[in-house]
Amino acid sequence: MPKIVDHDERRRHIAEAAARVVLRDGFEGMTMREVAAEAGYAHGAISRYFPNKQSLIISAFIQVFDDSENRVHENVNGIRGLAALEVMSRQILPYAKEGRRKSRVVLAFWDLAAQDAELQKLHQTKLKGRRALIRRFLTEAFEDGELGPHVDIETAVDEVSARNAGWQMLGVLFPDAVNDDRLDAGLDALISSLKKPLGRK
Amino acid sequence: MPKIVDHDERRRHIAEAAARVVLRDGFEGMTMREVAAEAGYAHGAISRYFPNKQSLIISAFIQVFDDSENRVHENVNGIRGLAALEVMSRQILPYAKEGRRKSRVVLAFWDLAAQDAELQKLHQTKLKGRRALIRRFLTEAFEDGELGPHVDIETAVDEVSARNAGWQMLGVLFPDAVNDDRLDAGLDALISSLKKPLGRK
């Protein structure tokens, strides 16, 4: 019987290996050779699925982003409104060592995307999805009467996505100022700023 | 009489040329050759002042950052508190085409700094200075009784610096969502969230 190769499975296996290498060494340290070693394949076996570094970068970024997105969706299952927004932000923000490692990948990808139209388009698609989720939670908060009357939903989508992005940079480049307590305090302030002022019905 | 060369002046001239090249072509397009041409010097005349690309990157970043910082200081002259915070943010945010070009440099520098301890230290020094300014304006707002009682100053410093940073990314990578009106709306929401709730004394 001929050997049967599941190409989708093999491609996924390589993409996961690429994501691990990126989280460990950054995009600048991610070589085809390194990814092949991490995946346990010969160098040549990889180029069949990922012909160049660009295609590996793309798949590694998608892997890292989608892992995080999947965890967001698992965690907001059954909750809505501002509580869901808080849980979502908690998954995205650079909490603990692992979060900071992911921020490092995000930061590097921003610069790559700024230089490459294909990567920029991919990033925009992912960012749009995330902004749609923020919009959904804010809309639920409005429907449930928890949103302050001063809050314009589209403006809040911008502000939430801007501060979540900015914290990624701070997590990488200003580690002295970023620890889990500071992240908590910022997130609490954000959620409060979206709520109805105390004492109002 | 021997020809007198003002080395400081020449170094500044080259640094300014490097900043112009970076704003036009990004760090990845900034070569020693390009900067020499922009400065009107021979290639060799530059390496005397800037022996390698790293030293040019540093001086170009300092030039771009300090230009912006100087404009902030000119503009907040004579004003204080939340009004000063708003004016400052307006200078930093990616308003108009020129602002977006500067954001591009900032984004690229973040990634370079994440990979290089010297650049990271420089970036931290600059960021600390900016955060100190945010802290000063918030403290003035507290002294002048305009700050809401719910605002913790250190948390607000984090949040303001995070959202200002995040808008830089959005300005480069999500240009559809970023225009001067959206920036205005976000900034208004930020300033309102720091003020005493309406109707309170």
CSV table of C-alpha atoms in Angstrom, one decimal:
chain,number,residue,atom,x,y,z
A,1,MET,CA,0.0,0.0,0.0
A,2,PRO,CA,1.4,3.4,-0.9
A,3,LYS,CA,2.2,5.7,2.0
A,4,ILE,CA,-0.6,8.2,2.5
A,5,VAL,CA,0.4,11.7,3.5
A,6,ASP,CA,-2.2,14.0,5.0
A,7,HIS,CA,-0.9,17.3,3.5
A,8,ASP,CA,-3.3,19.5,5.5
A,9,GLU,CA,-2.2,17.9,8.7
A,10,ARG,CA,1.5,18.3,7.7
A,11,ARG,CA,1.0,21.9,6.8
A,12,ARG,CA,-0.7,22.6,10.2
A,13,HIS,CA,2.1,20.8,12.0
A,14,ILE,CA,4.7,23.0,10.3
A,15,ALA,CA,2.6,26.2,11.0
A,16,GLU,CA,2.5,25.3,14.7
A,17,ALA,CA,6.2,24.7,14.7
A,18,ALA,CA,6.7,28.1,13.1
A,19,ALA,CA,4.5,29.7,15.7
A,20,ARG,CA,6.6,28.1,18.5
A,21,VAL,CA,9.8,29.3,16.9
A,22,VAL,CA,8.5,32.9,16.5
A,23,LEU,CA,7.4,33.0,20.1
A,24,ARG,CA,10.8,31.9,21.2
A,25,ASP,CA,13.1,33.7,18.8
A,26,GLY,CA,11.0,36.4,17.1
A,27,PHE,CA,10.5,36.8,13.3
A,28,GLU,CA,14.1,37.9,12.8
A,29,GLY,CA,15.3,34.6,14.3
A,30,MET,CA,12.8,32.4,12.4
A,31,THR,CA,14.6,30.6,9.6
A,32,MET,CA,13.3,27.8,7.3
A,33,ARG,CA,16.0,25.6,8.9
A,34,GLU,CA,14.9,26.4,12.4
A,35,VAL,CA,11.3,25.7,11.7
A,36,ALA,CA,12.2,22.4,9.9
A,37,ALA,CA,14.2,21.4,13.0
A,38,GLU,CA,11.3,22.3,15.3
A,39,ALA,CA,8.8,20.4,13.2
A,40,GLY,CA,11.1,17.4,13.0
A,41,TYR,CA,11.3,17.5,9.2
A,42,ALA,CA,14.1,17.7,6.7
A,43,HIS,CA,14.6,21.2,5.4
A,44,GLY,CA,13.3,20.3,2.0
A,45,ALA,CA,10.1,18.9,3.3
A,46,ILE,CA,9.1,22.3,4.5
A,47,SER,CA,9.6,24.3,1.2
A,48,ARG,CA,6.9,22.1,-0.4
A,49,TYR,CA,4.3,23.7,1.9
A,50,PHE,CA,6.0,27.0,2.6
A,51,PRO,CA,8.1,28.1,-0.4
A,52,ASN,CA,9.6,31.1,1.3
A,53,LYS,CA,10.0,32.9,4.6
A,54,GLN,CA,7.1,35.3,3.8
A,55,SER,CA,4.7,32.4,3.6
A,56,LEU,CA,6.0,31.1,7.0
A,57,ILE,CA,5.7,34.5,8.6
A,58,ILE,CA,2.1,34.7,7.4
A,59,SER,CA,1.2,31.2,8.7
A,60,ALA,CA,3.0,31.8,12.0
A,61,PHE,CA,1.2,35.1,12.6
A,62,ILE,CA,-2.2,33.5,11.8
A,63,GLN,CA,-1.4,30.7,14.1
A,64,VAL,CA,-0.5,33.0,17.0
A,65,PHE,CA,-3.4,35.3,16.4
A,66,ASP,CA,-6.0,32.6,15.9
A,67,ASP,CA,-4.8,30.7,19.1
A,68,SER,CA,-5.5,33.9,21.0
A,69,GLU,CA,-8.8,34.5,19.2
A,70,ASN,CA,-9.9,30.9,20.0
A,71,ARG,CA,-9.1,31.4,23.6
A,72,VAL,CA,-11.1,34.6,23.6
A,73,HIS,CA,-14.1,32.9,22.2
A,74,GLU,CA,-13.9,30.0,24.7
A,75,ASN,CA,-13.6,32.4,27.5
A,76,VAL,CA,-16.5,34.7,26.6
A,77,ASN,CA,-18.8,31.8,26.0
A,78,GLY,CA,-22.0,32.5,27.9
A,79,ILE,CA,-21.1,36.0,29.0
A,80,ARG,CA,-21.9,39.3,27.2
A,81,GLY,CA,-21.6,43.1,27.5
A,82,LEU,CA,-18.9,44.8,29.5
A,83,ALA,CA,-18.0,41.5,31.3
A,84,ALA,CA,-17.3,39.9,28.0
A,85,LEU,CA,-15.2,43.0,26.9
A,86,GLU,CA,-13.2,42.7,30.1
A,87,VAL,CA,-12.6,38.9,29.6
A,88,MET,CA,-11.6,39.5,26.0
A,89,SER,CA,-9.1,42.3,26.9
A,90,ARG,CA,-7.6,40.1,29.6
A,91,GLN,CA,-6.8,37.4,27.0
A,92,ILE,CA,-5.2,40.0,24.6
A,93,LEU,CA,-3.2,42.1,27.0
A,94,PRO,CA,0.4,41.2,27.8
A,95,TYR,CA,-0.3,39.5,31.1
A,96,ALA,CA,2.5,37.3,32.5
A,97,LYS,CA,5.6,36.2,30.6
A,98,GLU,CA,3.6,34.4,27.9
A,99,GLY,CA,1.6,37.5,27.1
A,100,ARG,CA,4.8,39.6,26.8
A,101,ARG,CA,6.2,37.0,24.4
A,102,LYS,CA,3.1,37.2,22.3
A,103,SER,CA,3.3,41.0,22.3
A,104,ARG,CA,6.8,40.8,20.9
A,105,VAL,CA,5.5,38.8,17.9
A,106,VAL,CA,2.6,41.3,17.5
A,107,LEU,CA,5.0,44.3,17.5
A,108,ALA,CA,7.3,42.7,14.9
A,109,PHE,CA,4.4,41.8,12.7
A,110,TRP,CA,3.2,45.5,12.8
A,111,ASP,CA,6.5,46.6,11.3
A,112,LEU,CA,6.5,43.8,8.7
A,113,ALA,CA,2.9,44.7,7.8
A,114,ALA,CA,3.8,48.3,7.4
A,115,GLN,CA,6.3,47.3,4.7
A,116,ASP,CA,4.2,44.7,2.8
A,117,ALA,CA,0.7,45.1,1.3
A,118,GLU,CA,-0.2,41.4,1.6
A,119,LEU,CA,0.7,41.3,5.3
A,120,GLN,CA,-1.1,44.6,5.9
A,121,LYS,CA,-4.3,43.2,4.3
A,122,LEU,CA,-4.1,40.1,6.5
A,123,HIS,CA,-3.6,42.2,9.6
A,124,GLN,CA,-6.5,44.4,8.7
A,125,THR,CA,-8.8,41.4,8.3
A,126,LYS,CA,-7.8,40.1,11.7
A,127,LEU,CA,-8.1,43.6,13.3
A,128,LYS,CA,-11.5,44.1,11.7
A,129,GLY,CA,-12.7,40.8,13.3
A,130,ARG,CA,-11.4,41.9,16.7
A,131,ARG,CA,-13.1,45.3,16.4
A,132,ALA,CA,-16.3,43.6,15.4
A,133,LEU,CA,-16.2,41.6,18.6
A,134,ILE,CA,-15.5,44.8,20.7
A,135,ARG,CA,-18.5,46.4,18.9
A,136,ARG,CA,-20.7,43.4,19.7
A,137,PHE,CA,-19.9,43.5,23.4
A,138,LEU,CA,-20.5,47.3,23.5
A,139,THR,CA,-23.8,46.9,21.7
A,140,GLU,CA,-24.8,44.2,24.2
A,141,ALA,CA,-23.8,46.5,27.0
A,142,PHE,CA,-26.1,49.2,25.5
A,143,GLU,CA,-29.0,46.7,25.1
A,144,ASP,CA,-28.6,45.6,28.7
A,145,GLY,CA,-28.5,49.1,30.0
A,146,GLU,CA,-25.0,49.0,31.4
A,147,LEU,CA,-23.4,51.4,28.9
A,148,GLY,CA,-23.1,55.0,30.1
A,149,PRO,CA,-25.2,57.5,28.1
A,150,HIS,CA,-22.0,59.4,27.2
A,151,VAL,CA,-20.5,56.5,25.3
A,152,ASP,CA,-20.5,56.6,21.5
A,153,ILE,CA,-20.0,53.0,20.4
A,154,GLU,CA,-17.8,53.6,17.4
A,155,THR,CA,-15.6,55.9,19.3
A,156,ALA,CA,-15.3,53.4,22.1
A,157,VAL,CA,-14.4,50.7,19.6
A,158,ASP,CA,-11.5,52.9,18.4
A,159,GLU,CA,-10.4,53.7,22.0
A,160,VAL,CA,-10.5,50.1,23.2
A,161,SER,CA,-8.6,48.8,20.2
A,162,ALA,CA,-6.1,51.6,20.5
A,163,ARG,CA,-5.4,51.1,24.2
A,164,ASN,CA,-5.2,47.3,23.8
A,165,ALA,CA,-2.7,47.8,21.0
A,166,GLY,CA,-0.7,50.4,22.9
A,167,TRP,CA,-0.3,48.1,25.9
A,168,GLN,CA,1.3,45.5,23.6
A,169,MET,CA,4.0,48.0,22.9
A,170,LEU,CA,4.4,48.9,26.6
A,171,GLY,CA,4.6,45.2,27.5
A,172,VAL,CA,7.6,44.8,25.2
A,173,LEU,CA,9.4,48.2,25.4
A,174,PHE,CA,8.5,49.5,28.9
A,175,PRO,CA,8.5,46.3,31.0
A,176,ASP,CA,9.2,48.2,34.2
A,177,ALA,CA,5.8,49.9,33.9
A,178,VAL,CA,3.9,46.8,32.9
A,179,ASN,CA,2.9,44.1,35.4
A,180,ASP,CA,-0.3,42.3,36.0
A,181,ASP,CA,-1.4,44.8,38.7
A,182,ARG,CA,-1.0,47.8,36.3
A,183,LEU,CA,-2.8,45.9,33.6
A,184,ASP,CA,-5.6,45.2,36.0
A,185,ALA,CA,-5.8,48.9,37.1
A,186,GLY,CA,-5.9,50.1,33.5
A,187,LEU,CA,-8.6,47.6,32.5
A,188,ASP,CA,-10.7,48.5,35.6
A,189,ALA,CA,-10.5,52.2,34.6
A,190,LEU,CA,-11.4,51.4,31.1
A,191,ILE,CA,-14.5,49.4,32.0
A,192,SER,CA,-15.6,52.0,34.6
A,193,SER,CA,-15.3,54.7,32.0
A,194,LEU,CA,-17.8,52.9,29.8
A,195,LYS,CA,-20.3,52.3,32.6
A,196,LYS,CA,-23.2,54.5,33.7
A,197,PRO,CA,-21.9,56.9,36.3
A,198,LEU,CA,-22.5,55.5,39.8
A,199,GLY,CA,-25.9,56.3,41.3
A,200,ARG,CA,-27.6,56.7,37.9
A,201,LYS,CA,-30.3,54.3,36.8
B,1,MET,CA,43.9,80.4,7.3
B,2,PRO,CA,43.0,76.7,7.7
B,3,LYS,CA,39.4,75.8,6.9
B,4,ILE,CA,37.4,75.7,10.1
B,5,VAL,CA,34.8,73.0,10.3
B,6,ASP,CA,32.1,73.1,12.8
B,7,HIS,CA,31.7,69.5,13.6
B,8,ASP,CA,28.6,69.8,15.8
B,9,GLU,CA,26.9,71.8,13.1
B,10,ARG,CA,27.9,69.2,10.5
B,11,ARG,CA,26.7,66.3,12.7
B,12,ARG,CA,23.3,68.1,13.2
B,13,HIS,CA,23.0,68.7,9.5
B,14,ILE,CA,23.5,65.0,8.8
B,15,ALA,CA,21.1,64.0,11.6
B,16,GLU,CA,18.4,66.2,10.0
B,17,ALA,CA,19.0,64.7,6.6
B,18,ALA,CA,18.7,61.2,8.2
B,19,ALA,CA,15.4,62.2,9.7
B,20,ARG,CA,14.1,63.5,6.4
B,21,VAL,CA,15.1,60.2,4.7
B,22,VAL,CA,13.5,58.1,7.4
B,23,LEU,CA,10.2,60.0,7.1
B,24,ARG,CA,10.3,59.5,3.4
B,25,ASP,CA,11.6,56.0,3.0
B,26,GLY,CA,11.4,54.3,6.4
B,27,PHE,CA,14.3,52.9,8.4
B,28,GLU,CA,14.5,50.0,5.9
B,29,GLY,CA,15.1,52.4,3.1
B,30,MET,CA,17.6,54.5,4.9
B,31,THR,CA,21.1,53.8,3.7
B,32,MET,CA,24.3,55.7,4.5
B,33,ARG,CA,24.5,56.5,0.8
B,34,GLU,CA,20.9,57.9,0.7
B,35,VAL,CA,21.6,60.1,3.8
B,36,ALA,CA,24.9,61.4,2.3
B,37,ALA,CA,23.0,62.4,-0.9
B,38,GLU,CA,20.3,64.1,1.1
B,39,ALA,CA,22.8,66.0,3.2
B,40,GLY,CA,24.8,66.9,0.1
B,41,TYR,CA,28.0,65.3,1.4
B,42,ALA,CA,30.2,62.6,0.0
B,43,HIS,CA,29.6,59.1,1.3
B,44,GLY,CA,32.9,59.1,3.2
B,45,ALA,CA,32.2,62.4,5.0
B,46,ILE,CA,29.3,60.8,6.8
B,47,SER,CA,31.0,57.8,8.3
B,48,ARG,CA,33.3,60.2,10.2
B,49,TYR,CA,30.3,61.3,12.2
B,50,PHE,CA,28.1,58.2,12.0
B,51,PRO,CA,30.3,55.1,11.7
B,52,ASN,CA,27.4,52.7,11.0
B,53,LYS,CA,23.7,52.4,10.3
B,54,GLN,CA,22.8,51.9,13.9
B,55,SER,CA,24.2,55.3,14.9
B,56,LEU,CA,22.3,56.9,12.0
B,57,ILE,CA,19.0,55.2,13.1
B,58,ILE,CA,19.5,56.5,16.7
B,59,SER,CA,20.2,60.0,15.6
B,60,ALA,CA,17.3,60.0,13.1
B,61,PHE,CA,14.9,58.7,15.8
B,62,ILE,CA,16.1,61.3,18.3
B,63,GLN,CA,15.6,64.0,15.7
B,64,VAL,CA,12.1,62.9,14.8
B,65,PHE,CA,11.1,62.4,18.5
B,66,ASP,CA,12.7,65.7,19.7
B,67,ASP,CA,11.1,67.7,16.9
B,68,SER,CA,7.7,66.4,18.0
B,69,GLU,CA,8.6,67.0,21.7
B,70,ASN,CA,9.7,70.6,20.9
B,71,ARG,CA,6.5,71.3,19.2
B,72,VAL,CA,4.6,69.9,22.2
B,73,HIS,CA,6.5,72.2,24.5
B,74,GLU,CA,5.9,75.3,22.3
B,75,ASN,CA,2.2,74.5,22.1
B,76,VAL,CA,1.5,73.9,25.8
B,77,ASN,CA,3.3,77.0,26.7
B,78,GLY,CA,1.0,78.9,29.0
B,79,ILE,CA,-1.7,76.3,29.4
B,80,ARG,CA,-2.0,73.5,31.9
B,81,GLY,CA,-4.1,70.6,33.1
B,82,LEU,CA,-6.5,68.7,30.8
B,83,ALA,CA,-6.3,71.5,28.2
B,84,ALA,CA,-2.5,70.9,28.0
B,85,LEU,CA,-3.0,67.1,27.9
B,86,GLU,CA,-5.3,67.6,24.9
B,87,VAL,CA,-2.9,69.9,23.0
B,88,MET,CA,0.0,67.5,23.7
B,89,SER,CA,-2.0,64.5,22.5
B,90,ARG,CA,-3.0,66.4,19.4
B,91,GLN,CA,0.7,66.9,18.5
B,92,ILE,CA,1.5,63.2,19.0
B,93,LEU,CA,-1.4,61.6,17.3
B,94,PRO,CA,-1.3,60.6,13.6
B,95,TYR,CA,-3.2,63.7,12.4
B,96,ALA,CA,-3.0,64.4,8.7
B,97,LYS,CA,-0.5,62.9,6.3
B,98,GLU,CA,2.5,64.1,8.1
B,99,GLY,CA,1.4,62.5,11.4
B,100,ARG,CA,0.9,59.2,9.6
B,101,ARG,CA,4.4,59.4,8.2
B,102,LYS,CA,5.8,59.9,11.7
B,103,SER,CA,3.8,57.0,13.0
B,104,ARG,CA,5.4,54.8,10.4
B,105,VAL,CA,8.8,55.8,11.8
B,106,VAL,CA,7.7,55.2,15.4
B,107,LEU,CA,6.3,51.7,14.5
B,108,ALA,CA,9.5,50.7,12.8
B,109,PHE,CA,11.6,52.0,15.7
B,110,TRP,CA,9.5,49.9,18.2
B,111,ASP,CA,10.5,46.8,16.4
B,112,LEU,CA,14.2,47.8,16.2
B,113,ALA,CA,14.1,48.7,19.9
B,114,ALA,CA,12.6,45.3,20.7
B,115,GLN,CA,15.7,43.7,19.1
B,116,ASP,CA,18.4,46.0,20.5
B,117,ALA,CA,19.2,46.8,24.1
B,118,GLU,CA,20.7,50.2,23.3
B,119,LEU,CA,17.7,51.4,21.2
B,120,GLN,CA,15.4,50.1,23.9
B,121,LYS,CA,17.1,52.1,26.6
B,122,LEU,CA,16.9,55.2,24.4
B,123,HIS,CA,13.2,54.6,23.7
B,124,GLN,CA,12.6,54.1,27.4
B,125,THR,CA,14.2,57.4,28.3
B,126,LYS,CA,12.1,59.3,25.7
B,127,LEU,CA,8.9,57.5,26.8
B,128,LYS,CA,9.7,58.3,30.5
B,129,GLY,CA,10.0,61.9,29.6
B,130,ARG,CA,6.6,61.9,27.8
B,131,ARG,CA,4.9,60.0,30.6
B,132,ALA,CA,6.3,62.6,33.1
B,133,LEU,CA,4.7,65.3,31.0
B,134,ILE,CA,1.3,63.4,31.0
B,135,ARG,CA,1.7,63.0,34.8
B,136,ARG,CA,2.4,66.8,35.2
B,137,PHE,CA,-0.7,67.7,33.3
B,138,LEU,CA,-2.9,65.3,35.3
B,139,THR,CA,-1.5,66.6,38.5
B,140,GLU,CA,-2.3,70.1,37.5
B,141,ALA,CA,-5.8,69.0,36.6
B,142,PHE,CA,-6.1,67.5,40.1
B,143,GLU,CA,-4.8,70.8,41.7
B,144,ASP,CA,-7.2,72.9,39.6
B,145,GLY,CA,-10.1,70.7,40.6
B,146,GLU,CA,-10.9,69.5,37.0
B,147,LEU,CA,-9.9,65.9,37.5
B,148,GLY,CA,-12.7,63.4,38.3
B,149,PRO,CA,-12.5,61.9,41.8
B,150,HIS,CA,-12.5,58.4,40.2
B,151,VAL,CA,-9.2,59.1,38.4
B,152,ASP,CA,-6.0,57.5,39.7
B,153,ILE,CA,-3.2,59.5,38.2
B,154,GLU,CA,-0.7,56.7,37.7
B,155,THR,CA,-3.3,54.5,36.1
B,156,ALA,CA,-4.3,57.4,33.8
B,157,VAL,CA,-0.7,57.9,32.8
B,158,ASP,CA,-0.6,54.3,31.7
B,159,GLU,CA,-3.9,54.5,29.8
B,160,VAL,CA,-3.1,57.8,28.1
B,161,SER,CA,0.3,56.6,27.0
B,162,ALA,CA,-1.2,53.2,25.8
B,163,ARG,CA,-4.0,54.8,23.7
B,164,ASN,CA,-1.6,57.4,22.2
B,165,ALA,CA,0.7,54.6,21.2
B,166,GLY,CA,-2.0,52.3,19.9
B,167,TRP,CA,-3.3,55.1,17.7
B,168,GLN,CA,0.1,55.3,16.1
B,169,MET,CA,-0.3,51.6,15.0
B,170,LEU,CA,-3.9,52.3,13.8
B,171,GLY,CA,-2.7,55.3,11.8
B,172,VAL,CA,-0.2,53.1,9.9
B,173,LEU,CA,-2.0,49.8,9.6
B,174,PHE,CA,-5.7,50.7,9.7
B,175,PRO,CA,-5.8,53.9,7.8
B,176,ASP,CA,-9.5,53.4,6.8
B,177,ALA,CA,-10.5,53.8,10.4
B,178,VAL,CA,-8.2,56.7,11.2
B,179,ASN,CA,-8.9,60.2,10.0
B,180,ASP,CA,-8.8,63.5,11.8
B,181,ASP,CA,-12.5,63.3,12.9
B,182,ARG,CA,-12.1,59.9,14.5
B,183,LEU,CA,-8.9,61.1,16.2
B,184,ASP,CA,-10.9,64.1,17.5
B,185,ALA,CA,-13.8,61.9,18.7
B,186,GLY,CA,-11.4,59.6,20.6
B,187,LEU,CA,-9.5,62.4,22.2
B,188,ASP,CA,-12.7,64.1,23.3
B,189,ALA,CA,-13.9,60.8,24.9
B,190,LEU,CA,-10.5,60.5,26.6
B,191,ILE,CA,-10.6,64.0,28.1
B,192,SER,CA,-14.2,63.6,29.2
B,193,SER,CA,-13.4,60.4,30.9
B,194,LEU,CA,-10.9,62.2,33.1
B,195,LYS,CA,-13.1,65.1,34.0
B,196,LYS,CA,-15.5,65.4,36.9
B,197,PRO,CA,-18.9,64.0,35.9
B,198,LEU,CA,-21.2,66.7,34.6
B,199,GLY,CA,-23.2,68.5,37.3
B,200,ARG,CA,-20.7,67.8,40.0
B,201,LYS,CA,-18.7,70.4,41.8
